[in-house]
XYZ file of C-alpha atoms in Angstrom:
435
model
C 122.701 109.292 95.869
C 123.810 111.543 99.160
C 122.758 115.296 99.195
C 125.282 117.048 101.388
C 123.857 119.947 103.004
C 125.181 123.521 102.453
C 125.549 123.816 106.410
C 128.505 120.678 104.550
C 129.729 121.939 101.934
C 130.996 125.521 104.242
C 132.194 123.149 107.184
C 134.081 120.207 105.402
C 135.325 123.311 102.642
C 136.704 125.479 105.725
C 138.485 121.878 106.967
C 140.273 121.358 104.394
C 139.434 122.254 101.551
C 140.030 119.301 98.748
C 138.346 116.624 97.773
C 135.255 117.408 99.525
C 133.380 114.462 98.657
C 136.285 111.474 99.186
C 137.456 113.318 102.252
C 133.763 113.835 103.715
C 132.299 110.036 104.360
C 135.640 109.192 105.395
C 135.324 107.734 109.241
C 138.968 108.613 109.670
C 138.743 112.168 108.752
C 135.980 112.849 110.855
C 138.134 111.328 112.874
C 141.172 113.731 112.688
C 138.910 116.838 112.143
C 137.077 116.606 115.189
C 136.257 119.770 116.816
C 137.928 119.609 120.420
C 137.868 123.575 121.150
C 134.883 126.494 120.988
C 137.047 128.930 119.255
C 136.687 126.289 116.163
C 133.285 125.629 117.312
C 132.623 128.947 116.600
C 134.123 129.734 113.270
C 133.290 126.880 111.671
C 129.063 127.512 112.503
C 129.128 131.428 111.966
C 128.807 131.666 116.131
C 129.960 134.236 119.043
C 129.613 132.822 122.056
C 130.126 137.321 124.967
C 133.822 136.829 126.305
C 131.865 136.054 130.603
C 130.278 133.569 128.635
C 133.288 131.425 126.704
C 135.379 132.300 130.099
C 133.209 130.289 131.385
C 132.064 127.288 128.473
C 136.293 126.915 128.782
C 135.928 126.329 133.671
C 133.707 123.619 131.769
C 135.887 122.117 128.934
C 138.805 121.597 131.764
C 137.018 119.177 133.798
C 134.948 117.556 130.735
C 136.332 117.762 127.359
C 134.929 118.544 123.934
C 134.500 115.881 120.819
C 132.008 116.418 117.889
C 132.203 114.973 114.356
C 132.012 117.216 111.388
C 129.015 115.378 111.234
C 126.671 115.588 114.679
C 128.297 119.237 114.226
C 126.781 119.819 110.248
C 123.422 119.544 112.209
C 122.939 122.184 114.326
C 121.668 124.544 113.492
C 122.540 127.905 114.124
C 120.168 129.701 113.604
C 118.471 128.923 116.304
C 121.784 127.131 118.155
C 120.766 127.250 122.081
C 117.766 125.191 121.652
C 118.729 123.001 118.672
C 118.592 118.934 120.089
C 122.154 118.596 118.605
C 123.784 121.014 119.909
C 122.490 120.617 123.227
C 123.991 117.306 123.135
C 126.885 117.738 122.541
C 128.457 120.720 123.134
C 129.169 122.854 126.948
C 126.876 124.086 129.064
C 128.752 125.740 132.670
C 125.375 123.827 134.463
C 127.991 120.456 133.890
C 130.158 122.070 136.855
C 126.969 122.282 139.236
C 126.572 119.051 140.946
C 124.777 118.430 143.176
C 123.974 116.209 146.758
C 122.911 113.703 144.752
C 125.057 113.297 141.696
C 127.726 110.511 141.799
C 131.569 109.915 140.244
C 129.860 106.694 139.152
C 126.418 106.514 139.652
C 125.095 103.205 138.766
C 128.644 101.316 140.473
C 129.897 99.462 137.794
C 133.368 99.975 138.668
C 132.542 98.453 142.782
C 130.691 95.365 140.308
C 134.341 94.793 138.690
C 135.379 91.567 139.480
C 138.033 92.787 136.882
C 139.268 95.690 135.308
C 136.417 96.510 131.805
C 133.962 93.880 133.235
C 130.580 95.365 135.430
C 128.826 92.032 136.075
C 125.838 92.319 138.190
C 122.430 90.482 137.119
C 123.456 86.626 136.995
C 123.747 85.483 132.963
C 125.928 88.732 131.233
C 128.094 91.258 131.972
C 129.196 94.412 130.360
C 132.523 94.566 128.794
C 134.104 98.347 128.930
C 136.956 97.835 126.005
C 136.500 101.288 125.089
C 136.632 104.144 126.537
C 137.255 106.015 123.366
C 134.116 107.776 121.783
C 133.536 109.785 118.106
C 131.723 112.891 120.211
C 131.654 113.501 123.571
C 128.308 113.808 124.703
C 126.686 116.409 127.047
C 124.684 113.641 129.516
C 127.375 110.771 128.815
C 126.699 108.628 132.289
C 130.534 107.351 132.154
C 131.582 111.396 132.175
C 134.542 109.060 134.620
C 135.320 107.247 131.936
C 134.545 109.039 128.811
C 136.633 111.829 129.959
C 139.742 110.054 129.219
C 139.291 110.269 125.814
C 143.023 108.214 124.973
C 143.099 105.590 126.701
C 141.964 102.338 124.796
C 143.004 99.585 126.913
C 145.774 96.918 126.022
C 145.210 93.360 124.992
C 146.255 92.274 128.434
C 143.528 94.178 129.957
C 140.821 92.229 127.484
C 142.204 89.149 127.801
C 141.353 89.353 131.219
C 138.445 89.592 130.416
C 137.846 87.518 128.335
C 139.140 84.920 131.366
C 136.242 85.536 133.650
C 134.390 85.355 130.669
C 135.773 82.181 130.150
C 135.845 81.300 133.648
C 131.937 81.777 134.225
C 129.725 79.332 133.622
C 126.145 81.266 133.899
C 127.709 84.408 131.521
C 125.384 83.512 128.389
C 124.989 87.041 127.100
C 128.789 89.899 126.224
C 127.696 93.964 126.398
C 130.014 94.602 124.377
C 131.141 98.288 125.464
C 133.305 101.705 126.539
C 133.609 104.661 125.157
C 132.371 103.086 121.860
C 133.715 99.028 120.566
C 133.626 100.515 116.908
C 136.429 103.427 117.548
C 138.775 100.355 117.596
C 139.932 98.971 114.090
C 138.536 95.632 112.089
C 141.131 93.472 112.932
C 140.819 94.550 116.935
C 137.246 94.351 116.825
C 137.197 90.852 114.592
C 140.552 89.769 117.353
C 137.808 90.109 120.056
C 134.817 88.880 119.219
C 136.765 85.594 117.764
C 137.649 85.251 120.980
C 134.729 85.678 122.932
C 133.158 83.808 120.697
C 135.394 79.908 121.313
C 133.545 80.611 124.570
C 131.679 77.555 124.899
C 128.640 78.930 127.097
C 128.496 82.320 125.493
C 125.179 82.527 123.229
C 125.016 86.267 122.676
C 126.991 89.287 121.875
C 126.020 92.400 121.923
C 127.413 95.523 120.850
C 126.738 99.151 122.380
C 127.307 102.212 119.687
C 126.537 105.150 119.832
C 128.137 105.482 115.917
C 125.225 105.081 113.954
C 124.134 108.682 115.345
C 127.134 110.968 115.005
C 129.387 109.260 112.123
C 127.400 106.278 110.122
C 130.288 106.360 108.623
C 132.098 104.481 110.443
C 128.956 101.621 109.598
C 131.335 100.295 106.180
C 130.932 97.613 104.463
C 134.410 96.073 105.317
C 133.551 95.874 109.276
C 129.886 94.361 107.990
C 132.396 92.254 107.296
C 133.568 91.466 110.100
C 130.694 91.281 112.473
C 129.429 89.011 109.709
C 131.387 85.969 110.942
C 130.622 86.279 114.064
C 127.166 85.986 114.282
C 124.765 86.098 116.456
C 125.439 89.775 117.371
C 123.408 92.328 118.321
C 123.753 96.675 118.642
C 121.672 98.739 120.341
C 123.021 101.931 119.961
C 121.191 105.440 121.043
C 119.387 108.143 118.808
C 118.097 110.709 121.316
C 116.078 112.854 118.058
C 113.666 112.281 114.797
C 116.626 115.294 113.356
C 119.344 112.781 113.906
C 118.056 109.723 111.517
C 119.350 112.195 108.927
C 120.072 109.703 104.404
C 123.219 108.801 106.160
C 122.609 107.455 109.406
C 119.385 105.325 107.550
C 122.180 103.948 105.014
C 124.259 102.392 107.347
C 121.185 101.149 109.853
C 120.311 100.033 106.493
C 124.249 98.287 106.068
C 123.289 97.139 109.057
C 120.309 95.662 109.449
C 121.311 93.592 105.685
C 124.380 92.361 107.461
C 121.788 90.240 109.405
C 122.494 91.765 112.719
C 118.800 92.727 115.070
C 119.107 96.524 115.460
C 117.609 97.660 118.934
C 117.665 101.555 120.179
C 118.060 102.890 123.999
C 116.770 106.500 123.737
C 117.923 109.042 127.347
C 114.855 111.229 128.322
C 116.550 114.717 128.456
C 114.879 118.471 129.482
C 114.672 119.978 126.470
C 115.812 117.771 124.163
C 113.415 115.171 123.838
C 110.991 115.129 127.062
C 107.833 115.674 123.978
C 105.517 112.685 123.896
C 105.370 113.796 119.657
C 108.973 114.373 119.775
C 109.426 110.639 121.163
C 106.410 109.001 118.928
C 107.710 110.949 115.761
C 111.546 108.774 117.228
C 110.132 105.884 117.558
C 108.318 105.870 114.634
C 111.317 106.602 112.601
C 113.483 103.960 113.656
C 110.649 100.948 113.428
C 111.303 102.577 110.153
C 114.407 101.922 109.761
C 113.480 98.003 111.404
C 115.245 99.459 114.382
C 113.523 98.337 117.804
C 112.913 101.079 120.283
C 114.639 99.009 123.173
C 114.546 101.002 126.480
C 113.645 104.960 127.501
C 116.157 105.645 130.113
C 115.613 108.261 133.533
C 118.286 110.507 133.011
C 121.311 109.045 135.390
C 122.469 111.066 138.769
C 126.005 111.318 136.681
C 127.520 115.147 138.103
C 126.480 117.352 136.111
C 123.644 116.133 134.633
C 120.964 118.184 136.830
C 119.284 120.146 133.862
C 119.690 117.279 131.727
C 117.024 115.141 134.452
C 113.205 115.120 133.960
C 110.761 114.376 137.535
C 109.789 110.327 136.086
C 106.291 112.203 135.745
C 107.289 113.254 132.177
C 108.187 109.932 131.785
C 105.191 108.280 132.099
C 103.638 111.002 130.859
C 105.053 110.096 127.394
C 104.353 105.859 128.148
C 100.384 107.072 128.302
C 100.243 108.649 124.950
C 103.046 105.450 122.884
C 100.894 102.756 124.751
C 97.674 102.200 123.138
C 98.606 104.998 120.355
C 101.427 103.364 118.104
C 101.812 99.859 117.930
C 103.205 97.868 120.520
C 106.425 97.032 118.960
C 107.746 100.932 118.776
C 107.255 101.452 122.758
C 110.604 101.487 123.912
C 109.893 99.695 127.705
C 110.672 102.946 129.995
C 113.275 101.913 133.421
C 115.758 103.917 135.663
C 118.411 102.838 136.526
C 118.797 102.578 140.392
C 121.664 104.035 141.881
C 124.481 101.835 143.384
C 123.548 99.182 141.127
C 120.451 98.445 141.444
C 120.461 98.557 138.218
C 117.523 98.515 135.856
C 113.407 98.992 136.821
C 110.937 99.043 134.219
C 108.562 101.676 135.394
C 105.185 101.950 133.712
C 101.596 104.014 133.731
C 99.516 101.569 135.754
C 96.911 99.277 134.348
C 95.534 97.019 137.155
C 92.767 99.645 139.059
C 92.187 97.080 141.936
C 91.353 93.154 142.478
C 89.679 90.788 144.372
C 90.673 86.682 144.350
C 88.972 85.781 141.334
C 88.303 89.363 139.196
C 90.552 91.732 137.607
C 90.006 95.188 137.362
C 91.632 96.839 134.431
C 91.295 99.961 132.331
C 93.180 100.278 129.011
C 94.879 103.309 127.058
C 91.576 105.465 126.294
C 90.478 104.999 129.827
C 87.728 101.998 129.570
C 87.417 100.250 133.250
C 87.285 96.257 132.307
C 87.388 93.070 134.360
C 89.012 90.106 133.605
C 88.240 87.088 135.717
C 90.191 84.327 136.552
C 90.421 80.947 136.073
C 87.925 79.009 139.105
C 89.972 75.882 138.596
C 93.529 76.305 138.290
C 95.667 72.858 139.562
C 98.309 74.611 141.247
C 102.675 73.289 139.727
C 104.854 73.519 142.954
C 108.329 73.904 141.635
C 110.020 71.506 144.148
C 113.397 71.766 141.006
C 112.873 68.249 140.801
C 113.099 68.172 136.811
C 113.388 65.307 136.495
C 109.675 64.134 138.225
C 108.253 67.553 135.993
C 104.685 67.096 134.557
C 105.659 69.772 132.402
C 107.841 69.273 129.184
C 110.556 70.331 130.291
C 112.643 68.707 128.087
C 115.792 71.421 127.643
C 119.111 71.646 125.800
C 120.315 72.433 128.909
C 120.104 71.416 132.543
C 121.262 74.124 134.269
C 119.276 75.510 137.370
C 119.912 78.874 138.885
C 118.224 79.816 142.103
C 115.895 82.375 142.195
C 117.384 86.074 143.997
C 115.495 89.330 145.083
C 111.604 88.775 144.642
C 111.665 85.068 142.231
C 112.987 83.771 145.826
C 109.999 85.269 148.007
C 107.903 83.560 145.142
C 109.771 80.071 144.464
C 107.766 77.905 146.360
C 111.484 75.548 146.707
C 112.591 78.131 149.430
C 111.595 78.808 152.669
C 112.448 82.756 152.625
C 109.642 84.342 153.450
C 111.497 87.918 153.733
C 113.712 89.975 152.876
C 115.664 92.118 155.332
C 118.207 94.857 154.868
C 121.456 94.071 155.852
C 121.602 97.520 158.296
C 117.503 97.482 159.718
C 117.699 98.619 163.591
C 114.653 96.717 164.648
C 116.611 93.652 163.855
C 119.343 94.798 165.720
C 117.692 95.529 168.167
C 117.215 92.113 169.031
C 119.719 90.991 169.255
């Protein structure tokens, strides 16, 4: 049976004294009573900001709104709130108004790479489908502040259908990621309709859902929702735990429901200064995740979104954390550290260097302990040159999907079937001088 903390009981009583046990776990009740102003925040946690600071906070809210579920609010340590990782992720800071010259409203160019409203098509075989701008909580480090700030907007069916039709008419798409906002802010019926429409498209093999509900509003993970999701397998779900303190009893129960429903779970953590930029914190987090059947998927370098300078760490901090994970814990507990490159460059893995050097027949490697060793290359390797003539290939390429796509980028330079030998930037001055 769930044990409620003293702080949860006090907060619930101050909000609504009737039937605390029934209402606290009602996700709609939680949404209805989300904390959206500084005065309510102060009252519920017994915190008082000095007038000058309070004025700066209110100025911040004019650009970047506040929304915290009572559940997530109850996790804040009010005795040390300024250093609390829950507080730092959920409560505004005047530093959000400091926008450096490198920061962008849409740092990942998601709107630019959008063939129709709501669809971002960056990678060849998958799309990001924005089906809601609404979240149960407004994360201060959100890369989509430009969208989530529009807290009252959920696309109408007509707009959703435009995105579905784009997917239907683009046969190379095999993977659809539902994102937002938070897709689980939609009603069960609306979500069921969207999943049914996408699942009717023959070339879509998998649907993923990106949601922070298990972290900030775990009561949304209801038995009724599970019945909806189980109808549409294969469904995958990625969530967003950033600190071990977020792994509460309620969150663990939500993850259990999802995993028991046959939904593979992953987690995307953002590296945040003052919140989790410590190898011990991240290691504890990944251990708690795998203990609850969640695979650590990505460790993100914080994006160049407006007002996030105070959250960003040097890339070297991320490398240091990875050095303390690789070899020091189970391989499946180690996320991939990535930078989501500005201007739509996509996710770029950034890892410690383990290849020290190599020659024509040996590779010199080092392991996590600093042990240096050599790996002997094969002396006789019969290179298979790929000309994309699969019918005459000696390999057992008896696949049920004969669709082939040409390589792009580095894979194009490595391809035997393509004569391209270099990739030259479009505005290369040396090329212009040649003309």
